[in-house]
């Protein structure tokens, strides 16, 4: 189990409305934090410095490690989040559905309602729920960044590792940047629609 998988399960389990882009960035951050914990990377300022390849039995972690830039000046954390995070939420969903860890759930009483998914009752779901119940600092901090846990303030994050704190801050900045892009597009689309409507 990885922090990213736990975060994805919690996001689905709590049925909070989280943008796929926001969640994808947070998942990329969670993967990077797990790579730090595994000793596979270190953080130097805002750069990701690769170490030894991790010995983690996880396809996504292997992909994340294989995608690291291994030549100086190395990749900036924010750039890696955007690159690695592209469609990452959808990839996690597809993998968990394939493994039977997500099951279809129909919203509403009508059988032709929009199909959604929910976590199946698996050891992975119980482990994620336990970490969430214990308010494990990294999981809680990443969840807070994407608005899953709005009762927790940033001051309560409880992160005691500088590299992890740097990654969480980079995820926060990337999510804010994505929101700014969304707002700008909304304003542009509204202005365009008003232009065609005329006075």
CSV table of C-alpha atoms in Angstrom, one decimal:
chain,number,residue,atom,x,y,z
A,1,UNK,CA,0.0,0.0,0.0
A,2,UNK,CA,1.1,3.5,-0.8
A,3,UNK,CA,0.1,7.0,0.4
A,4,UNK,CA,-1.3,7.8,-3.0
A,5,UNK,CA,-3.5,4.7,-3.1
A,6,UNK,CA,-4.7,5.5,0.5
A,7,UNK,CA,-5.5,9.1,-0.6
A,8,UNK,CA,-7.4,7.9,-3.6
A,9,UNK,CA,-9.5,5.5,-1.6
A,10,UNK,CA,-10.2,8.1,1.0
A,11,UNK,CA,-11.3,10.6,-1.6
A,12,UNK,CA,-13.7,8.0,-3.1
A,13,UNK,CA,-14.9,6.7,0.2
A,14,UNK,CA,-15.8,10.1,1.7
A,15,UNK,CA,-17.7,11.0,-1.5
A,16,UNK,CA,-16.2,14.5,-1.5
A,17,UNK,CA,-16.3,16.5,-4.7
A,18,UNK,CA,-12.6,16.7,-5.6
A,19,UNK,CA,-11.5,17.8,-9.0
A,20,UNK,CA,-9.6,15.2,-11.0
A,21,UNK,CA,-6.8,17.6,-11.7
A,22,UNK,CA,-6.4,18.5,-8.0
A,23,UNK,CA,-6.5,14.9,-6.9
A,24,UNK,CA,-4.0,13.9,-9.6
A,25,UNK,CA,-1.5,16.6,-8.4
A,26,UNK,CA,-1.9,15.3,-4.8
A,27,UNK,CA,-1.4,11.7,-5.9
A,28,UNK,CA,1.8,12.7,-7.6
A,29,UNK,CA,2.9,14.4,-4.4
A,30,UNK,CA,2.0,11.4,-2.4
A,31,UNK,CA,4.1,9.2,-4.7
A,32,UNK,CA,7.0,11.5,-4.3
A,33,UNK,CA,6.7,11.5,-0.5
A,34,UNK,CA,6.7,7.7,-0.6
A,35,UNK,CA,9.8,7.7,-2.8
A,36,UNK,CA,11.5,10.0,-0.2
A,37,UNK,CA,10.5,7.6,2.6
A,38,UNK,CA,11.9,4.7,0.6
A,39,UNK,CA,15.3,6.5,0.2
A,40,UNK,CA,14.8,6.6,-3.6
A,41,UNK,CA,14.9,10.4,-3.8
A,42,UNK,CA,16.1,13.4,-1.8
A,43,UNK,CA,15.0,17.0,-2.0
A,44,UNK,CA,17.6,19.7,-2.5
A,45,UNK,CA,15.8,23.1,-2.4
A,46,UNK,CA,13.1,22.7,-5.0
A,47,UNK,CA,14.8,19.9,-6.9
A,48,UNK,CA,14.3,16.1,-6.9
A,49,UNK,CA,17.6,14.3,-6.6
A,50,UNK,CA,17.3,10.6,-7.5
A,51,UNK,CA,18.9,7.9,-5.3
A,52,UNK,CA,18.8,4.2,-5.5
A,53,UNK,CA,15.7,2.7,-7.3
A,54,UNK,CA,13.1,1.7,-4.7
A,55,UNK,CA,12.3,-1.9,-3.9
A,56,UNK,CA,8.5,-1.4,-3.7
A,57,UNK,CA,6.1,-3.9,-5.0
A,58,UNK,CA,3.8,-1.3,-6.6
A,59,UNK,CA,3.4,-0.6,-10.3
A,60,UNK,CA,2.7,3.1,-9.8
A,61,UNK,CA,5.7,3.6,-7.6
A,62,UNK,CA,7.9,1.8,-10.2
A,63,UNK,CA,6.6,4.1,-12.9
A,64,UNK,CA,7.2,7.2,-10.8
A,65,UNK,CA,10.7,6.2,-10.0
A,66,UNK,CA,11.4,5.3,-13.6
A,67,UNK,CA,10.2,8.8,-14.7
A,68,UNK,CA,12.7,10.7,-12.5
A,69,UNK,CA,15.2,13.0,-14.2
A,70,UNK,CA,18.6,11.5,-13.4
A,71,UNK,CA,20.8,14.2,-14.7
A,72,UNK,CA,21.7,17.5,-13.1
A,73,UNK,CA,20.3,20.1,-12.6
A,74,UNK,CA,17.4,17.6,-11.9
A,75,UNK,CA,13.7,18.4,-12.1
A,76,UNK,CA,11.9,20.9,-10.0
A,77,UNK,CA,9.2,19.4,-7.7
A,78,UNK,CA,6.5,21.6,-9.2
A,79,UNK,CA,7.4,20.5,-12.8
A,80,UNK,CA,7.4,16.9,-11.8
A,81,UNK,CA,4.0,17.2,-10.1
A,82,UNK,CA,2.5,18.6,-13.3
A,83,UNK,CA,4.2,16.0,-15.5
A,84,UNK,CA,3.6,12.9,-13.3
A,85,UNK,CA,0.1,14.1,-12.3
A,86,UNK,CA,-1.3,14.2,-15.8
A,87,UNK,CA,-4.4,12.0,-15.7
A,88,UNK,CA,-3.0,10.1,-12.7
A,89,UNK,CA,-6.4,10.0,-10.9
A,90,UNK,CA,-8.0,8.3,-13.8
A,91,UNK,CA,-5.1,5.8,-14.0
A,92,UNK,CA,-5.5,4.9,-10.3
A,93,UNK,CA,-9.2,4.5,-10.7
A,94,UNK,CA,-8.8,2.2,-13.7
A,95,UNK,CA,-6.2,0.1,-11.9
A,96,UNK,CA,-8.3,-0.3,-8.7
A,97,UNK,CA,-11.4,-1.2,-10.8
A,98,UNK,CA,-9.4,-3.8,-12.7
A,99,UNK,CA,-8.2,-5.3,-9.4
A,100,UNK,CA,-11.7,-5.4,-8.0
A,101,UNK,CA,-10.9,-2.8,-5.3
A,102,UNK,CA,-13.6,-0.4,-6.6
A,103,UNK,CA,-17.1,-1.4,-7.3
A,104,UNK,CA,-19.9,0.3,-9.2
A,105,UNK,CA,-22.4,2.4,-7.2
A,106,UNK,CA,-25.5,3.8,-8.8
A,107,UNK,CA,-26.6,7.2,-7.5
A,108,UNK,CA,-30.3,7.6,-6.8
A,109,UNK,CA,-33.0,5.0,-6.9
A,110,UNK,CA,-33.3,4.7,-10.7
A,111,UNK,CA,-31.2,2.0,-12.3
A,112,UNK,CA,-30.1,4.3,-15.2
A,113,UNK,CA,-28.6,6.8,-12.9
A,114,UNK,CA,-25.0,8.0,-13.3
A,115,UNK,CA,-22.6,5.2,-12.5
A,116,UNK,CA,-20.1,6.0,-9.8
A,117,UNK,CA,-17.7,3.8,-7.9
A,118,UNK,CA,-17.0,3.1,-4.2
A,119,UNK,CA,-14.2,1.2,-2.5
A,120,UNK,CA,-14.9,-2.5,-2.0
A,121,UNK,CA,-14.5,-3.9,1.5
A,122,UNK,CA,-10.8,-4.9,1.2
A,123,UNK,CA,-7.8,-4.9,3.4
A,124,UNK,CA,-6.6,-1.9,1.4
A,125,UNK,CA,-9.7,0.1,2.2
A,126,UNK,CA,-9.5,-0.8,5.9
A,127,UNK,CA,-5.8,0.3,6.0
A,128,UNK,CA,-6.6,3.6,4.3
A,129,UNK,CA,-9.5,4.1,6.8
A,130,UNK,CA,-7.3,3.4,9.7
A,131,UNK,CA,-4.7,5.9,8.6
A,132,UNK,CA,-7.5,8.4,8.1
A,133,UNK,CA,-9.0,7.8,11.5
A,134,UNK,CA,-5.6,8.2,13.1
A,135,UNK,CA,-5.1,11.5,11.2
A,136,UNK,CA,-1.8,10.3,9.9
A,137,UNK,CA,0.0,13.6,9.2
A,138,UNK,CA,1.1,13.1,5.5
A,139,UNK,CA,-2.3,11.7,4.4
A,140,UNK,CA,-4.2,14.4,6.3
A,141,UNK,CA,-2.0,17.2,4.9
A,142,UNK,CA,-2.5,16.0,1.3
A,143,UNK,CA,-6.2,15.5,1.8
A,144,UNK,CA,-6.5,19.0,3.2
A,145,UNK,CA,-4.7,20.5,0.2
A,146,UNK,CA,-7.5,19.1,-2.1
A,147,UNK,CA,-10.3,20.1,0.3
A,148,UNK,CA,-11.1,16.6,1.6
A,149,UNK,CA,-10.5,17.5,5.2
A,150,UNK,CA,-11.6,21.1,5.7
A,151,UNK,CA,-11.7,20.8,9.5
A,152,UNK,CA,-7.9,20.6,9.8
A,153,UNK,CA,-5.8,23.8,9.6
A,154,UNK,CA,-2.4,24.0,7.9
A,155,UNK,CA,-0.9,24.8,11.4
A,156,UNK,CA,-2.0,21.3,12.6
A,157,UNK,CA,-0.3,19.4,9.8
A,158,UNK,CA,2.2,17.9,12.2
A,159,UNK,CA,4.8,17.3,9.4
A,160,UNK,CA,8.3,16.9,10.9
A,161,UNK,CA,10.3,16.2,7.8
A,162,UNK,CA,11.5,19.2,5.8
A,163,UNK,CA,11.5,17.4,2.5
A,164,UNK,CA,7.9,16.2,3.0
A,165,UNK,CA,6.8,19.7,4.0
A,166,UNK,CA,8.4,21.0,0.8
A,167,UNK,CA,6.5,18.5,-1.3
A,168,UNK,CA,3.2,19.3,0.4
A,169,UNK,CA,3.7,23.0,-0.1
A,170,UNK,CA,4.5,22.4,-3.8
A,171,UNK,CA,1.3,20.4,-4.2
A,172,UNK,CA,-0.6,23.2,-2.5
A,173,UNK,CA,0.9,25.8,-4.9
A,174,UNK,CA,0.1,23.6,-7.9
A,175,UNK,CA,-3.5,23.1,-6.9
A,176,UNK,CA,-3.9,26.9,-6.4
A,177,UNK,CA,-2.4,27.5,-9.8
A,178,UNK,CA,-4.8,25.0,-11.3
A,179,UNK,CA,-7.7,26.8,-9.6
A,180,UNK,CA,-6.5,30.1,-11.0
A,181,UNK,CA,-6.4,28.7,-14.5
A,182,UNK,CA,-10.0,27.4,-14.0
A,183,UNK,CA,-11.2,30.8,-12.9
A,184,UNK,CA,-9.5,32.6,-15.8
A,185,UNK,CA,-11.1,30.2,-18.3
A,186,UNK,CA,-14.5,30.8,-16.7
A,187,UNK,CA,-14.1,34.5,-17.0
A,188,UNK,CA,-13.0,34.3,-20.6
A,189,UNK,CA,-15.8,31.9,-21.5
A,190,UNK,CA,-18.4,34.3,-19.9
A,191,UNK,CA,-16.9,37.3,-21.7
A,192,UNK,CA,-17.0,35.4,-25.0
A,193,UNK,CA,-20.6,34.3,-24.4
A,194,UNK,CA,-21.6,37.9,-23.6
A,195,UNK,CA,-19.9,39.2,-26.7
A,196,UNK,CA,-22.0,36.9,-28.9
A,197,UNK,CA,-25.2,37.7,-27.1
A,198,UNK,CA,-24.6,41.4,-27.8
A,199,UNK,CA,-26.1,44.4,-25.9
